[in-house]
Amino acid sequence: MLAIIGGSGLNQFPELRIIKERYVSTPYGDCSAPLTFAEIQSEGKNIPVIFLPRHGKGHRLPPHLINYRANLWALKEAGVTRILAINAVGGMGAGMGPGAFVVPHQLIDYTWGREQSFNFAADGYVNHIDFTQPYSARMRELLIQSLAVAELPFHQEAVYGCTQGPRLETAAEIQRLIRDGCDLVGMTAMPEAALARELGLEYAALCLVVNWAAGLADQELSVDEMMQVLAAGISDIKKTIFIFANATI
Ligand code: HPA
């Protein structure tokens, strides 16, 4: 079963046919919102999906306070095997300006103080997962095909640098990320992607660039402008999700 973890701008998904909502409590605490069990109706098929808004209903959780472990644990318990994450990000890579769709292939983690692991060590083994390729190759391929079918322009490779937030970066921090090889900057890919891997879940991300990263455009960053870009891109994100859900069954 496919789950969609919605990011900023995708707190609700009324286009889904909702079957039930279920509050889930896990050994790691509560997840961001009730899990929405739903169906995507596409080309005469009813495709089951679970939707979870990462920031909670009404966007009340900032990136550093999200209970990533509870979210991933609840999805696994609900029978999810694949996760499509949606992320609003800042852009640094060539052509990755506001409005660009990007399917990252790599990650650098700059976060700190977040619960990074389920710590299965307590159960008798230390969980050194392989994370060489943080995103599922198969899901990335399907996502790239879905963006092509949706006739959207997109970038099919990028390194996502995950910062701690909730503040945006300084211009010097962005220059460091560029030197490190990052093309995108966001605050939510980690530890989400690593926790998915610990649980053996396939995971890929669809990123929408909502601003040039700090210092790359001539003005200061404006959250209002980011929200406008997000609002303009959300219907294309939903269209891509519908195509993707149909391709993954
Ligand atoms: N930095 C970090 N996270 C973000 C940005 C940014 O510029 N834009 C959207 N999410």
CSV table of C-alpha atoms and ligand atoms in Angstrom, one decimal:
chain,number,residue,atom,x,y,z
A,1,MET,CA,0.0,0.0,0.0
A,2,LEU,CA,1.1,3.5,-0.8
A,3,ALA,CA,1.3,6.4,1.7
A,4,ILE,CA,1.6,10.0,0.8
A,5,ILE,CA,3.2,12.3,3.4
A,6,GLY,CA,2.0,15.7,2.6
A,7,GLY,CA,4.2,18.7,3.2
A,8,SER,CA,3.5,22.4,3.5
A,9,GLY,CA,0.6,23.3,1.2
A,10,LEU,CA,-0.7,19.7,1.2
A,11,ASN,CA,-2.3,19.5,4.7
A,12,GLN,CA,-5.5,18.4,3.2
A,13,PHE,CA,-6.3,16.4,0.1
A,14,PRO,CA,-10.1,16.7,-0.5
A,15,GLU,CA,-9.7,15.1,-4.0
A,16,LEU,CA,-9.3,11.7,-2.3
A,17,ARG,CA,-12.3,9.5,-1.5
A,18,ILE,CA,-12.0,9.3,2.2
A,19,ILE,CA,-12.9,6.0,3.8
A,20,LYS,CA,-11.9,6.6,7.4
A,21,GLU,CA,-9.6,8.6,9.6
A,22,ARG,CA,-7.8,6.8,12.5
A,23,TYR,CA,-5.9,8.4,15.3
A,24,VAL,CA,-2.8,6.2,16.0
A,25,SER,CA,-0.7,6.1,19.0
A,26,THR,CA,2.7,4.4,18.8
A,27,PRO,CA,5.4,3.3,21.2
A,28,TYR,CA,7.1,6.6,20.0
A,29,GLY,CA,4.1,8.8,20.7
A,30,ASP,CA,1.4,10.3,18.5
A,31,CYS,CA,1.7,11.0,14.8
A,32,SER,CA,1.2,14.4,13.2
A,33,ALA,CA,-2.4,13.8,12.5
A,34,PRO,CA,-4.9,10.9,12.1
A,35,LEU,CA,-4.1,8.6,9.2
A,36,THR,CA,-6.5,9.2,6.4
A,37,PHE,CA,-7.4,5.9,4.7
A,38,ALA,CA,-8.7,6.8,1.3
A,39,GLU,CA,-9.0,5.8,-2.3
A,40,ILE,CA,-7.7,7.4,-5.5
A,41,GLN,CA,-10.1,6.9,-8.3
A,42,SER,CA,-8.0,6.8,-11.5
A,43,GLU,CA,-8.8,5.3,-14.9
A,44,GLY,CA,-11.7,3.2,-13.4
A,45,LYS,CA,-9.6,1.8,-10.6
A,46,ASN,CA,-9.8,2.4,-6.9
A,47,ILE,CA,-6.3,2.6,-5.5
A,48,PRO,CA,-6.0,2.5,-1.7
A,49,VAL,CA,-3.7,5.1,-0.2
A,50,ILE,CA,-3.0,6.5,3.2
A,51,PHE,CA,-2.5,10.2,3.6
A,52,LEU,CA,-0.6,11.8,6.4
A,53,PRO,CA,0.0,15.6,6.6
A,54,ARG,CA,3.5,15.9,8.1
A,55,HIS,CA,2.9,19.3,9.8
A,56,GLY,CA,-0.5,18.2,11.2
A,57,LYS,CA,-3.9,19.5,10.3
A,58,GLY,CA,-3.7,23.3,10.0
A,59,HIS,CA,0.1,23.2,9.7
A,60,ARG,CA,0.8,23.4,13.5
A,61,LEU,CA,4.0,21.4,13.7
A,62,PRO,CA,7.3,23.1,12.7
A,63,PRO,CA,9.9,20.7,11.0
A,64,HIS,CA,12.0,20.2,14.2
A,65,LEU,CA,9.0,19.2,16.3
A,66,ILE,CA,7.5,16.7,14.0
A,67,ASN,CA,7.4,13.2,15.5
A,68,TYR,CA,8.9,11.5,12.5
A,69,ARG,CA,9.3,8.1,14.4
A,70,ALA,CA,5.6,8.0,15.3
A,71,ASN,CA,4.6,8.9,11.7
A,72,LEU,CA,6.7,6.2,10.1
A,73,TRP,CA,5.8,3.6,12.7
A,74,ALA,CA,2.1,4.3,12.3
A,75,LEU,CA,2.3,4.0,8.5
A,76,LYS,CA,4.2,0.7,8.7
A,77,GLU,CA,1.6,-0.7,11.2
A,78,ALA,CA,-1.2,0.3,8.9
A,79,GLY,CA,0.3,-1.9,6.1
A,80,VAL,CA,2.2,0.7,4.1
A,81,THR,CA,5.1,-0.5,2.0
A,82,ARG,CA,5.8,2.6,-0.1
A,83,ILE,CA,5.9,6.2,0.8
A,84,LEU,CA,5.8,9.2,-1.5
A,85,ALA,CA,7.0,12.3,0.4
A,86,ILE,CA,6.0,15.8,-0.7
A,87,ASN,CA,8.5,18.6,0.2
A,88,ALA,CA,8.5,22.3,-0.4
A,89,VAL,CA,12.1,23.4,-0.7
A,90,GLY,CA,14.5,26.2,-1.5
A,91,GLY,CA,16.5,25.9,-4.8
A,92,MET,CA,20.2,26.3,-5.5
A,93,GLY,CA,20.9,24.0,-8.5
A,94,ALA,CA,20.9,25.3,-12.0
A,95,GLY,CA,17.4,25.9,-13.2
A,96,MET,CA,15.9,24.9,-9.8
A,97,GLY,CA,14.1,28.2,-9.2
A,98,PRO,CA,10.6,28.8,-7.8
A,99,GLY,CA,8.0,26.5,-9.4
A,100,ALA,CA,10.5,23.8,-10.4
A,101,PHE,CA,9.6,20.2,-9.7
A,102,VAL,CA,12.6,18.0,-8.6
A,103,VAL,CA,13.0,14.3,-7.7
A,104,PRO,CA,16.1,14.2,-5.5
A,105,HIS,CA,18.4,11.3,-5.6
A,106,GLN,CA,20.7,12.1,-2.7
A,107,LEU,CA,20.6,13.7,0.8
A,108,ILE,CA,22.9,15.5,3.2
A,109,ASP,CA,21.7,15.7,6.8
A,110,TYR,CA,22.5,19.0,8.7
A,111,THR,CA,19.8,18.5,11.3
A,112,TRP,CA,20.6,18.0,15.0
A,113,GLY,CA,18.7,16.9,18.1
A,114,ARG,CA,16.0,15.0,16.2
A,115,GLU,CA,15.3,11.3,17.0
A,116,GLN,CA,17.2,9.7,14.2
A,117,SER,CA,16.5,6.0,14.8
A,118,PHE,CA,14.1,3.5,16.2
A,119,ASN,CA,17.0,2.3,18.3
A,120,PHE,CA,16.3,-1.3,17.7
A,121,ALA,CA,19.6,-1.9,19.6
A,122,ALA,CA,17.4,-2.5,22.7
A,123,ASP,CA,16.1,-5.6,20.9
A,124,GLY,CA,19.6,-7.0,20.7
A,125,TYR,CA,21.1,-5.6,17.5
A,126,VAL,CA,22.5,-2.3,16.3
A,127,ASN,CA,20.7,-1.0,13.3
A,128,HIS,CA,23.4,0.2,10.9
A,129,ILE,CA,21.2,0.3,7.8
A,130,ASP,CA,22.7,0.8,4.3
A,131,PHE,CA,21.7,4.3,3.2
A,132,THR,CA,24.1,4.7,0.2
A,133,GLN,CA,21.1,5.5,-2.0
A,134,PRO,CA,18.6,7.1,0.4
A,135,TYR,CA,15.7,7.1,-2.1
A,136,SER,CA,14.2,4.0,-3.8
A,137,ALA,CA,15.4,3.7,-7.4
A,138,ARG,CA,12.2,2.1,-8.5
A,139,MET,CA,9.9,4.7,-6.9
A,140,ARG,CA,12.1,7.5,-8.3
A,141,GLU,CA,11.8,6.0,-11.8
A,142,LEU,CA,8.0,5.8,-11.5
A,143,LEU,CA,7.8,9.4,-10.2
A,144,ILE,CA,9.9,10.6,-13.1
A,145,GLN,CA,7.6,8.8,-15.5
A,146,SER,CA,4.6,10.3,-13.8
A,147,LEU,CA,5.9,13.8,-14.1
A,148,ALA,CA,6.6,13.2,-17.8
A,149,VAL,CA,3.0,11.9,-18.3
A,150,ALA,CA,1.7,14.9,-16.4
A,151,GLU,CA,3.7,17.0,-19.0
A,152,LEU,CA,5.4,19.0,-16.3
A,153,PRO,CA,9.0,20.2,-16.6
A,154,PHE,CA,11.2,18.7,-13.9
A,155,HIS,CA,14.7,17.8,-12.8
A,156,GLN,CA,15.4,14.2,-12.2
A,157,GLU,CA,18.4,14.4,-9.9
A,158,ALA,CA,19.3,16.6,-7.0
A,159,VAL,CA,21.1,16.5,-3.7
A,160,TYR,CA,18.7,17.6,-0.9
A,161,GLY,CA,20.4,19.3,2.1
A,162,CYS,CA,18.2,19.0,5.2
A,163,THR,CA,18.6,21.9,7.6
A,164,GLN,CA,17.3,22.1,11.2
A,165,GLY,CA,15.1,25.2,10.9
A,166,PRO,CA,12.6,26.5,11.7
A,167,ARG,CA,14.5,29.6,10.6
A,168,LEU,CA,15.7,29.9,7.0
A,169,GLU,CA,19.4,29.8,6.3
A,170,THR,CA,22.0,32.6,6.2
A,171,ALA,CA,23.6,33.4,2.8
A,172,ALA,CA,26.9,31.9,4.1
A,173,GLU,CA,25.1,28.7,5.1
A,174,ILE,CA,23.7,28.4,1.6
A,175,GLN,CA,27.1,28.9,0.1
A,176,ARG,CA,28.4,26.1,2.3
A,177,LEU,CA,25.6,23.8,1.1
A,178,ILE,CA,26.5,24.7,-2.5
A,179,ARG,CA,30.1,23.8,-1.8
A,180,ASP,CA,29.0,20.6,-0.3
A,181,GLY,CA,27.1,19.8,-3.6
A,182,CYS,CA,23.5,20.5,-2.5
A,183,ASP,CA,20.9,21.6,-5.1
A,184,LEU,CA,17.9,21.9,-2.8
A,185,VAL,CA,17.5,22.9,0.8
A,186,GLY,CA,14.6,21.8,3.0
A,187,MET,CA,13.9,20.9,6.6
A,188,THR,CA,11.9,17.7,6.6
A,189,ALA,CA,13.6,15.0,4.5
A,190,MET,CA,15.5,13.8,7.6
A,191,PRO,CA,15.2,11.7,9.6
A,192,GLU,CA,12.0,10.8,7.7
A,193,ALA,CA,13.9,9.0,4.8
A,194,ALA,CA,16.3,7.2,7.2
A,195,LEU,CA,13.5,6.0,9.4
A,196,ALA,CA,11.6,4.7,6.4
A,197,ARG,CA,14.7,2.7,5.5
A,198,GLU,CA,15.0,1.3,9.1
A,199,LEU,CA,11.5,0.0,8.7
A,200,GLY,CA,12.2,-1.5,5.2
A,201,LEU,CA,9.8,0.9,3.5
A,202,GLU,CA,10.4,2.2,0.0
A,203,TYR,CA,10.6,6.0,0.0
A,204,ALA,CA,10.9,8.7,-2.7
A,205,ALA,CA,10.2,12.5,-2.7
A,206,LEU,CA,8.6,15.0,-5.0
A,207,CYS,CA,10.0,18.4,-4.2
A,208,LEU,CA,8.5,21.7,-5.3
A,209,VAL,CA,10.9,24.7,-5.2
A,210,VAL,CA,9.2,27.6,-3.6
A,211,ASN,CA,12.1,30.1,-3.4
A,212,TRP,CA,15.7,30.6,-4.4
A,213,ALA,CA,17.7,29.8,-1.3
A,214,ALA,CA,18.9,32.6,0.9
A,215,GLY,CA,21.3,35.1,-0.8
A,216,LEU,CA,20.7,33.8,-4.3
A,217,ALA,CA,18.0,36.2,-5.3
A,218,ASP,CA,18.4,40.0,-4.8
A,219,GLN,CA,15.7,40.3,-2.2
A,220,GLU,CA,15.1,38.8,1.3
A,221,LEU,CA,13.0,35.7,1.5
A,222,SER,CA,9.3,36.2,1.8
A,223,VAL,CA,7.2,33.5,3.3
A,224,ASP,CA,4.1,35.0,1.5
A,225,GLU,CA,5.8,34.6,-1.8
A,226,MET,CA,6.8,31.0,-1.0
A,227,MET,CA,3.1,30.3,-0.2
A,228,GLN,CA,2.0,31.8,-3.5
A,229,VAL,CA,4.4,29.5,-5.4
A,230,LEU,CA,3.2,26.6,-3.4
A,231,ALA,CA,-0.5,27.4,-4.0
A,232,ALA,CA,0.2,27.7,-7.7
A,233,GLY,CA,2.0,24.3,-7.8
A,234,ILE,CA,-0.3,22.2,-5.6
A,235,SER,CA,-2.7,21.1,-8.4
A,236,ASP,CA,0.2,19.9,-10.5
A,237,ILE,CA,1.5,18.0,-7.4
A,238,LYS,CA,-1.9,16.3,-6.9
A,239,LYS,CA,-2.1,15.5,-10.6
A,240,THR,CA,1.3,13.8,-10.4
A,241,ILE,CA,0.3,11.9,-7.3
A,242,PHE,CA,-2.8,10.5,-9.1
A,243,ILE,CA,-0.7,9.3,-12.0
A,244,PHE,CA,1.9,7.9,-9.7
A,245,ALA,CA,-0.6,6.0,-7.5
A,246,ASN,CA,-2.0,4.4,-10.7
A,247,ALA,CA,1.5,3.4,-11.8
A,248,THR,CA,2.6,1.9,-8.5
A,249,ILE,CA,-0.2,-0.6,-8.0
B,1,HPA,N1,15.3,26.7,3.3
B,1,HPA,C1,14.9,25.6,4.0
B,1,HPA,N2,13.7,25.1,3.9
B,1,HPA,C2,12.8,25.6,2.9
B,1,HPA,C3,13.2,26.6,2.1
B,1,HPA,C4,14.5,27.2,2.3
B,1,HPA,O1,14.9,28.2,1.6
B,1,HPA,N3,12.2,26.9,1.3
B,1,HPA,C5,11.2,26.0,1.6
B,1,HPA,N4,11.6,25.2,2.6
